[in-house]
């Protein structure tokens, strides 16, 4: 088996950054967490990232901002949005803009795994 | 021996002379009396009037003989005069009439008219003598006094108050008609201190004490208590009394008034109730406004709770997977379990903060750390700030003294300021939407919180109006947030003000609170939105 696919996680919430990488690794992927979109862009892991788990609402650059930014690049990174907001109306909008999935916190491990598999299957 | 005819005739002449002389004497006498005198035949026929009558009436004896059909006696008095006079002549008993008699110039004056019979030795009535005494001035004075008394009595009886009079001993001895009607009792039925039975049992003791105090010292009396009306209803009354002293300085009488003040009392109570209702409505309004904020903050709440919940769920899933692995990753499972607990505590903290923030409470004072209070508000506002793409920068001083205040109310103010700042920057696209939140220690031992935005700013002319109730620059705002905020800060003896940013767009709102604000105004506090 080749190197495991890198799943990058961008969320300003510490609970998520602490817990999600371990679960993602349990799924069999590599995982890295970043506290902001800016930190992710500056990290040097962008090209290596096969899937992005992205929080929507963050100080500074938001999740959709990062989505737009990445859309300008040749490399396509499938995005699974996660949000603590209860506003269900944003999901169809984000999917229409190319997101693989939009999960509302708290979400189940099965839902996340399904979304990650869908994202990685796109490649 | 027969007397000679001449001597008989002489004798008659002599007797006649003597009689004439006597009559002249009588006339002289009657004409000299300072009064009007008339002599009448036994049948009442006028025979003689003295000079004073002739002069007073300006009429002759013959004219006066027809007094019963002329205007000599005032027409209003004439029937009565004729009746009494006729009866008296018939019965032979004296009479006394008060009547008006016409003077020569046509003016009627009041006279006392006394008539009495003159009898001979055999008790036969030979004449009536009538004496008329001018009592006009006395009568008028009496009438004036009587009219005046009537006026006063009328006044006392009809005055819209209950009038009472008391003896020096404090016994009730007079009630005006209104008092009698009001109480359903007369002064007589309330003597012996029985008036006290009309006083409401709750007020009886103090009422007695105050009355006895006034009665024994002779000082003015005033009291308010509830008194039973004739219909059985107890009504608030005000009773006042003044002692009238005699020439020796002793109390001759007490005079007093009882005024029904039930309606006034009720109006006062209603006005108090209305005021309370207004206060309630005001705080309800503030509460509604706060609920509106709560509505806007629902996203924050969901956000704040969902973050740790999400962590818990993820950690638990990870933990199970680690335990199910072959071999089980015990150390990893242990770590995820610890993280699960940490997230559980985070969630619990959020709930605690929310409960503190949204429980509807009265004004409660406690020592506060402004930084801590501000941080809680920031946490709650975060999602809204993020939604509006606000970059929040905070500078918290680490040497702040504790202040005394109401945590929730101050947080209402902060939420309001943050929301305003956020709203002011919604339309900003050409520069970062920076929001600076700063706490500082102020000279004079106070603390200051500053909220500086980079928004549309405030027109300097409108600066003062900002804090007026219902003034708003927002299309969907109610304009009560800043007004209520300012009243909250003022209740903390602090100050809330706004100023344009120097050298840059936007506005800065600040409040300052003294270190010790121990005594806050007791008025129910409105809360901010």
XYZ file of C-alpha atoms in Angstrom:
652
model
C 0.000 0.000 0.000
C 1.257 3.412 -0.920
C 1.496 6.252 1.572
C -1.788 6.873 3.186
C -3.913 9.719 1.764
C -3.617 12.920 3.756
C -6.825 14.318 5.126
C -6.362 17.920 6.350
C -8.658 19.340 8.971
C -9.176 23.106 9.303
C -11.184 24.197 12.333
C -10.751 26.961 14.891
C -12.328 24.799 17.591
C -9.877 22.972 19.755
C -12.174 20.035 20.523
C -12.391 19.235 16.849
C -8.671 19.616 16.230
C -7.986 17.289 19.158
C -10.473 14.570 18.344
C -10.980 14.423 14.607
C -7.417 13.540 13.452
C -7.392 10.416 15.623
C -10.703 9.222 14.205
C -9.546 9.924 10.666
C -6.397 7.921 11.365
C -8.581 5.109 12.712
C -10.247 5.140 9.277
C -6.834 4.494 7.821
C -5.908 7.932 6.526
C -3.169 10.297 7.475
C -4.445 13.393 9.235
C -3.285 16.911 10.014
C -5.167 19.670 11.801
C -4.899 23.451 11.279
C -6.511 26.183 13.415
C -7.288 28.518 10.485
C -7.533 28.671 6.701
C -4.545 30.966 6.653
C -2.488 28.466 8.647
C -3.453 25.690 6.229
C -2.528 27.722 3.142
C 0.814 28.606 4.718
C 1.587 25.051 5.848
C 2.965 23.486 2.718
C 0.542 20.548 3.011
C -1.945 21.932 0.497
C -0.735 19.978 -2.529
C -0.342 16.824 -0.451
C -3.897 17.048 0.867
C -6.278 14.563 -0.769
C -9.322 15.665 1.147
C -10.120 18.702 3.224
C -12.424 18.655 6.263
C -13.286 22.326 6.550
C -15.148 24.303 9.178
C -17.442 26.950 7.755
C -17.393 29.755 10.337
C -13.944 30.878 11.385
C -12.411 34.207 12.304
C -10.615 35.772 9.391
C -10.876 33.597 6.283
C -13.971 31.411 6.434
C -14.417 27.914 5.028
C -16.191 29.076 1.859
C -13.488 31.761 1.457
C -10.888 29.000 1.429
C -13.028 26.976 -0.999
C -13.039 29.942 -3.413
C -9.320 30.426 -2.944
C -8.609 26.758 -3.724
C -10.935 26.835 -6.739
C -8.423 29.138 -8.439
C -5.722 26.509 -8.212
C -5.136 23.721 -10.745
C -5.263 21.036 -8.079
C -8.706 19.933 -7.031
C -9.124 19.141 -3.333
C -12.469 17.551 -2.441
C -13.996 19.363 0.508
C -16.181 18.013 3.304
C -17.640 20.945 5.201
C -18.400 20.653 8.883
C -20.318 23.236 10.839
C -21.661 23.828 14.326
C -24.330 26.077 12.918
C -27.869 24.804 12.838
C -28.683 26.488 9.561
C -29.571 23.573 7.248
C -30.101 25.924 4.316
C -26.399 26.299 3.721
C -25.902 22.642 2.750
C -27.463 22.683 -0.755
C -25.698 25.956 -1.494
C -22.306 24.514 -0.546
C -22.952 21.283 -2.449
C -23.922 23.342 -5.485
C -20.580 25.103 -5.225
C -18.772 21.795 -5.445
C -18.467 20.504 -1.918
C -18.636 16.748 -1.452
C -20.618 16.898 1.731
C -21.697 19.209 4.511
C -21.924 17.658 7.978
C -23.581 19.305 10.912
C -21.812 18.946 14.244
C -22.159 16.657 16.034
C -21.949 14.021 13.301
C -21.442 10.268 13.490
C -18.253 8.475 12.552
C -20.186 6.565 9.888
C -21.366 9.799 8.250
C -17.823 11.142 8.236
C -16.368 7.923 6.814
C -18.973 7.864 4.064
C -18.169 11.471 3.177
C -14.405 10.816 3.147
C -14.810 7.728 0.973
C -16.976 9.694 -1.436
C -14.401 12.463 -1.546
C -11.477 10.168 -2.201
C -13.431 8.211 -4.816
C -13.729 11.405 -6.864
C -10.068 11.311 -7.704
C -133.585 122.008 98.111
C -133.321 121.993 94.472
C -130.253 123.586 92.981
C -130.900 126.518 90.691
C -131.043 125.828 86.984
C -128.255 128.261 86.265
C -126.051 126.692 88.775
C -126.820 123.289 87.205
C -125.958 124.601 83.796
C -122.846 126.179 85.236
C -121.977 122.954 86.835
C -122.325 121.120 83.499
C -120.220 123.733 81.811
C -117.643 123.494 84.567
C -117.567 119.741 84.350
C -117.266 119.904 80.575
C -114.445 122.362 80.979
C -112.790 120.102 83.442
C -113.248 117.177 81.100
C -111.938 119.168 78.176
C -109.092 120.230 80.363
C -108.471 116.639 81.247
C -108.638 115.593 77.619
C -106.253 118.365 76.705
C -103.999 117.074 79.431
C -104.349 113.569 78.127
C -103.726 114.732 74.566
C -100.768 116.711 75.754
C -99.538 113.655 77.532
C -100.126 111.308 74.597
C -98.644 113.743 72.123
C -95.511 113.944 74.233
C -94.865 110.195 74.452
C -91.997 109.070 72.184
C -94.210 106.523 70.524
C -97.285 106.131 68.423
C -100.461 105.861 70.475
C -104.058 105.379 69.413
C -107.236 105.072 71.421
C -110.101 102.947 70.195
C -113.732 102.497 71.147
C -114.620 99.149 72.761
C -115.746 97.934 69.326
C -112.343 98.749 67.826
C -113.392 101.966 66.132
C -110.459 104.376 65.950
C -111.235 107.432 68.061
C -107.974 109.136 68.764
C -104.426 109.119 67.454
C -101.601 111.121 68.878
C -99.560 113.668 66.977
C -96.780 111.208 66.265
C -99.158 108.958 64.343
C -100.464 111.860 62.309
C -96.956 113.009 61.559
C -95.625 109.513 60.806
C -98.442 108.466 58.519
C -99.125 111.927 57.093
C -102.805 111.068 57.283
C -105.801 112.465 59.141
C -107.739 110.650 61.824
C -110.607 110.103 59.387
C -108.296 108.602 56.808
C -106.693 106.391 59.433
C -110.069 105.117 60.546
C -110.133 103.131 57.299
C -106.769 101.398 57.942
C -108.398 98.044 57.275
C -108.948 98.906 53.623
C -106.053 101.308 52.953
C -102.326 100.825 52.468
C -101.503 102.077 55.948
C -100.638 98.568 56.982
C -98.356 96.695 54.565
C -100.500 94.564 52.291
C -98.513 91.455 53.207
C -99.148 92.013 56.895
C -102.742 93.242 56.656
C -104.615 89.917 56.687
C -102.690 88.784 59.724
C -103.143 92.120 61.491
C -106.889 92.102 60.830
C -107.228 88.545 62.018
C -105.355 89.051 65.283
C -106.913 92.434 65.909
C -110.457 91.231 65.306
C -110.009 88.193 67.496
C -108.536 90.299 70.272
C -111.327 92.860 70.160
C -113.833 90.038 70.241
C -112.249 88.273 73.165
C -111.070 91.318 75.054
C -107.538 90.006 75.436
C -104.413 92.025 74.579
C -102.488 91.398 71.395
C -99.044 91.916 70.052
C -98.289 92.039 66.352
C -95.119 92.785 64.501
C -96.043 94.537 61.285
C -95.068 97.149 58.803
C -96.642 100.589 58.849
C -96.574 103.079 56.024
C -94.675 106.259 56.641
C -95.734 109.573 55.039
C -93.056 109.188 52.362
C -94.371 105.731 51.400
C -91.656 103.746 53.184
C -92.887 100.889 55.358
C -91.163 100.439 58.654
C -91.466 97.620 61.112
C -93.486 98.267 64.231
C -94.348 96.325 67.297
C -98.080 96.792 67.706
C -99.412 96.258 71.227
C -103.106 96.613 71.925
C -104.713 96.283 75.326
C -108.189 97.094 76.752
C -108.843 99.795 79.375
C -111.574 98.760 81.805
C -113.748 100.704 84.236
C -114.413 99.775 87.827
C -117.060 97.310 86.785
C -114.483 95.623 84.479
C -116.215 96.793 81.370
C -113.996 97.664 78.459
C -114.273 101.389 77.921
C -111.451 101.797 75.470
C -108.595 100.072 73.687
C -105.178 101.558 73.801
C -102.789 100.794 70.967
C -99.059 101.377 71.274
C -96.907 101.229 68.142
C -93.147 101.056 68.654
C -90.777 101.515 65.753
C -88.595 98.388 65.765
C -87.464 98.699 62.186
C -83.728 98.890 62.873
C -83.774 96.196 65.483
C -85.872 94.012 63.219
C -83.583 94.510 60.284
C -80.544 93.765 62.432
C -82.249 90.637 63.711
C -83.231 89.633 60.203
C -79.683 90.191 59.048
C -78.384 88.041 61.868
C -81.002 85.420 61.146
C -80.176 85.502 57.433
C -76.522 85.292 58.244
C -77.161 82.384 60.564
C -79.238 80.756 57.876
C -76.427 81.319 55.415
C -73.924 79.754 57.733
C -76.187 76.877 58.548
C -76.835 76.364 54.858
C -73.122 76.519 54.254
C -72.382 74.014 56.967
C -75.206 71.749 55.907
C -74.431 71.744 52.220
C -70.640 71.973 52.190
C -69.350 68.800 50.511
C -67.702 67.649 53.672
C -68.759 66.183 56.935
C -68.791 68.838 59.636
C -68.646 67.973 63.285
C -68.485 69.807 66.554
C -67.219 68.354 69.780
C -67.363 69.286 73.413
C -64.173 70.192 75.287
C -64.235 66.671 76.662
C -64.071 65.273 73.184
C -67.700 64.244 72.975
C -69.426 64.614 69.627
C -72.327 67.089 69.852
C -73.136 68.131 66.309
C -73.022 66.670 62.800
C -74.099 68.472 59.686
C -76.719 66.975 57.423
C -74.180 65.492 55.070
C -72.391 63.860 57.962
C -75.648 62.406 59.211
C -76.461 61.072 55.757
C -72.943 59.803 55.202
C -72.644 58.017 58.498
C -76.243 56.992 58.876
C -76.029 58.324 62.417
C -76.885 61.523 64.243
C -74.616 63.213 66.733
C -76.883 61.913 69.472
C -76.569 58.318 68.360
C -72.801 58.605 68.405
C -72.287 60.163 71.814
C -70.487 58.321 74.562
C -67.592 57.614 72.244
C -69.775 55.422 70.061
C -68.378 57.172 66.964
C -65.302 55.010 67.475
C -67.326 51.971 66.528
C -67.471 53.411 62.999
C -63.690 53.472 62.761
C -62.155 50.447 61.091
C -60.949 48.030 63.783
C -57.409 48.204 62.398
C -57.311 51.962 62.891
C -59.252 52.288 66.108
C -56.335 52.312 68.485
C -54.248 54.920 66.690
C -57.333 57.016 66.011
C -58.194 57.144 69.714
C -54.637 57.934 70.644
C -54.353 60.798 68.196
C -57.698 62.279 69.151
C -56.982 62.055 72.882
C -53.583 63.585 72.313
C -55.165 66.578 70.547
C -58.050 66.842 73.021
C -55.796 66.845 76.067
C -53.227 69.274 74.690
C -55.701 71.473 72.816
C -53.604 71.341 69.675
C -54.875 71.030 66.136
C -56.069 67.585 65.185
C -55.546 65.743 61.928
C -55.758 62.070 61.125
C -56.511 59.697 58.283
C -58.261 56.428 58.818
C -61.001 54.234 57.456
C -64.529 54.993 58.541
C -67.665 52.947 57.980
C -70.168 54.663 55.744
C -73.920 54.243 56.135
C -73.871 51.524 53.471
C -71.342 49.554 55.521
C -68.358 50.287 53.287
C -65.172 51.338 55.036
C -63.727 54.356 53.282
C -60.573 56.344 53.816
C -61.284 59.717 55.359
C -59.237 62.622 56.565
C -60.439 64.215 59.778
C -59.221 67.610 60.915
C -60.244 69.624 63.957
C -59.471 72.934 65.612
C -60.305 73.914 69.182
C -62.160 77.189 69.786
C -60.972 78.796 73.017
C -63.079 80.972 75.256
C -61.863 84.239 76.779
C -60.281 82.331 79.659
C -58.291 80.266 77.210
C -60.277 77.133 77.911
C -61.487 75.027 75.036
C -65.099 75.969 74.341
C -65.684 73.630 71.429
C -63.996 71.562 68.809
C -64.851 72.221 65.211
C -63.870 69.794 62.565
C -64.202 68.410 59.093
C -64.182 64.901 57.774
C -63.260 64.588 54.123
C -63.752 61.404 52.136
C -60.420 60.673 50.472
C -61.213 57.159 49.329
C -61.345 58.136 45.673
C -58.098 60.021 45.967
C -56.476 57.101 47.736
C -57.715 54.778 45.033
C -56.496 57.078 42.295
C -53.135 57.192 44.020
C -53.091 53.435 44.297
C -54.125 53.123 40.668
C -51.462 55.544 39.660
C -48.970 53.504 41.683
C -50.246 50.355 40.008
C -50.007 52.049 36.637
C -46.458 53.046 37.409
C -45.616 49.519 38.440
C -47.293 48.245 35.303
C -45.270 50.710 33.293
C -42.089 49.527 34.951
C -43.095 45.953 34.310
C -43.910 46.759 30.720
C -40.590 48.502 30.385
C -38.683 45.533 31.707
C -40.848 43.231 29.605
C -39.962 45.325 26.611
C -36.323 45.080 27.541
C -36.816 41.376 28.015
C -38.409 41.080 24.594
C -35.524 43.028 23.191
C -33.194 40.670 24.975
C -35.078 37.698 23.607
C -34.589 39.188 20.183
C -30.901 39.160 20.929
C -31.291 35.639 22.211
C -32.890 34.786 18.893
C -29.933 36.288 17.123
C -27.677 34.373 19.463
C -29.395 31.036 18.990
C -26.766 30.278 16.396
C -24.080 31.047 18.959
C -25.674 28.754 21.464
C -25.976 25.929 18.969
C -22.429 26.587 17.887
C -21.058 26.644 21.400
C -22.823 23.462 22.414
C -22.273 21.595 19.179
C -18.500 22.028 19.219
C -17.853 20.025 22.380
C -20.659 17.596 21.500
C -18.998 16.956 18.232
C -15.717 16.370 20.033
C -17.390 13.967 22.440
C -18.939 11.945 19.661
C -15.760 11.834 17.643
C -13.651 10.868 20.648
C -16.083 8.152 21.649
C -16.062 6.710 18.126
C -12.284 6.820 18.061
C -12.110 5.229 21.480
C -14.335 2.324 20.422
C -12.311 1.792 17.280
C -9.059 1.772 19.249
C -10.454 -0.787 21.674
C -11.782 -2.932 18.818
C -8.396 -2.993 17.083
C -6.234 -6.034 17.248
C -4.345 -5.555 19.433
C -6.450 -2.932 21.208
C -4.785 0.488 21.498
C -5.391 0.914 25.209
C -3.247 4.004 25.611
C -4.963 5.707 22.657
C -8.375 4.757 24.008
C -7.452 6.163 27.389
C -6.387 9.452 25.789
C -9.595 9.753 23.781
C -11.646 8.993 26.879
C -9.834 11.817 28.697
C -10.568 14.147 25.789
C -14.195 13.075 25.885
C -14.403 14.138 29.514
C -12.750 17.454 28.732
C -15.279 18.136 25.982
C -18.075 17.167 28.353
C -16.829 19.784 30.794
C -16.597 22.350 28.008
C -20.213 21.709 27.096
C -21.204 22.017 30.715
C -19.346 25.336 30.996
C -21.211 26.655 27.998
C -24.517 25.737 29.583
C -23.516 27.389 32.844
C -22.564 30.576 31.044
C -25.769 30.560 29.049
C -27.864 30.019 32.128
C -26.160 32.901 33.885
C -26.685 35.092 30.875
C -30.277 34.329 30.082
C -31.905 33.696 33.399
C -34.286 36.566 34.058
C -33.123 37.954 37.332
C -33.474 41.077 39.382
C -30.568 43.412 39.726
C -27.956 41.488 41.674
C -24.699 42.983 42.758
C -21.487 41.084 43.003
C -17.790 41.780 42.714
C -16.899 41.428 39.065
C -13.785 41.004 37.012
C -14.482 43.013 33.892
C -12.183 40.803 31.830
C -14.030 37.666 32.801
C -17.392 39.267 32.179
C -16.230 40.478 28.793
C -14.772 37.092 27.779
C -18.090 35.393 28.390
C -19.782 37.869 26.112
C -17.148 37.367 23.439
C -17.744 33.622 23.502
C -21.449 34.159 22.983
C -20.955 36.668 20.199
C -18.329 34.751 18.341
C -20.483 33.021 15.786
C -22.329 36.166 14.936
C -19.069 38.040 14.572
C -17.765 35.257 12.358
C -20.873 35.264 10.270
C -20.322 38.938 9.653
C -16.625 38.276 8.985
C -15.529 40.452 11.838
C -11.928 40.195 12.970
C -12.069 40.494 16.714
C -9.016 41.777 18.508
C -9.002 41.989 22.228
C -6.643 43.775 24.564
C -7.364 42.952 28.168
C -5.497 44.791 30.892
C -4.202 42.484 33.596
C -4.319 44.947 36.463
C -8.034 45.624 36.638
C -9.580 46.228 40.046
C -12.794 44.369 40.813
C -15.961 46.321 40.306
C -19.367 45.900 41.923
C -22.187 45.415 39.496
C -24.812 43.261 37.901
C -23.066 40.777 35.666
C -25.955 40.054 33.354
C -26.907 43.650 32.874
C -23.371 44.669 32.070
C -23.202 41.785 29.620
C -26.386 43.050 28.020
C -24.602 46.341 27.450
C -21.539 44.622 26.012
C -23.615 42.396 23.733
C -25.394 45.438 22.515
C -22.184 47.316 21.801
C -20.660 44.317 20.029
C -23.751 43.816 17.944
C -23.874 47.475 16.999
C -20.209 47.403 16.016
C -20.771 44.252 13.996
C -23.825 45.731 12.270
C -21.909 48.915 11.475
C -19.318 46.914 9.515
C -21.614 44.651 7.534
C -21.361 46.869 4.485
C -17.606 47.375 4.707
C -15.725 45.689 1.831
C -12.677 47.859 1.247
C -10.938 47.266 4.562
C -10.719 44.645 7.276
C -13.750 44.511 9.527
C -11.689 45.011 12.636
C -13.341 45.166 15.998
C -11.137 46.094 18.909
C -12.292 45.181 22.385
C -10.184 46.659 25.137
C -10.340 46.762 28.905
C -8.297 49.300 30.834
C -7.738 50.518 34.305
C -8.807 54.130 34.573
C -7.414 56.860 36.718
C -9.585 57.353 39.726
C -9.801 53.618 40.243
C -12.357 52.807 37.634
C -12.406 50.385 34.753
C -13.122 51.155 31.137
C -14.316 49.004 28.300
C -13.825 50.217 24.760
C -15.449 48.806 21.630
C -13.886 50.232 18.509
C -15.178 49.345 15.081
C -14.143 50.206 11.547
C -17.676 50.623 10.352
C -19.682 53.393 8.793
C -19.067 55.648 11.773
C -21.414 58.087 13.369
C -22.266 61.541 12.151
C -20.908 63.890 14.887
C -24.226 65.715 14.924
C -26.033 62.512 15.769
C -23.632 61.524 18.554
C -25.928 62.691 21.317
C -29.082 61.362 19.748
C -27.615 57.863 19.682
C -28.587 57.344 23.268
C -32.144 58.560 22.858
C -34.753 55.866 23.075
C -36.175 54.859 19.686
C -33.449 56.681 17.786
C -31.869 54.294 15.364
C -29.772 54.349 12.238
C -30.507 50.724 11.474
C -33.289 49.880 9.031
C -34.600 47.101 11.289
C -33.562 48.501 14.669
C -35.866 49.620 17.427
C -33.457 52.118 18.862
C -33.697 51.106 22.471
C -30.454 49.235 22.956
C -28.168 52.186 23.586
C -30.733 54.039 25.620
C -31.213 51.070 27.912
C -27.468 50.446 27.948
C -26.794 53.946 29.099
C -29.355 53.656 31.880
C -27.707 50.448 33.042
C -24.261 52.030 33.094
C -25.633 55.053 34.908
C -27.129 52.782 37.514
C -23.599 51.574 38.059
C -22.661 55.248 38.534
C -20.677 55.036 35.363
C -20.753 56.715 31.992
C -21.391 55.461 28.458
C -20.358 57.552 25.516
C -19.515 57.436 21.826
C -16.911 59.187 19.740
C -15.778 59.063 16.137
C -12.464 57.317 15.552
C -9.578 59.698 15.170
C -7.679 59.032 11.984
C -9.824 56.310 10.501
C -13.346 55.214 9.730
C -15.670 53.871 12.382
C -16.734 54.764 15.870
C -15.687 53.975 19.408
C -18.118 53.263 22.206
C -16.841 53.220 25.737
C -18.144 52.871 29.189
C -16.498 53.610 32.446
C -17.499 52.258 35.821
C -16.053 53.324 39.161
C -14.367 50.662 41.228
C -16.849 50.857 44.062
C -20.445 51.272 43.037
C -21.911 49.924 46.208
C -25.218 51.636 46.290
C -27.177 51.338 43.097
C -30.495 52.990 42.486
C -33.299 50.885 43.781
C -35.489 51.286 40.717
C -36.099 48.077 38.807
C -33.454 47.929 36.154
C -34.267 47.633 32.519
C -32.037 45.170 30.602
C -30.344 45.911 27.363
C -30.723 44.431 23.966
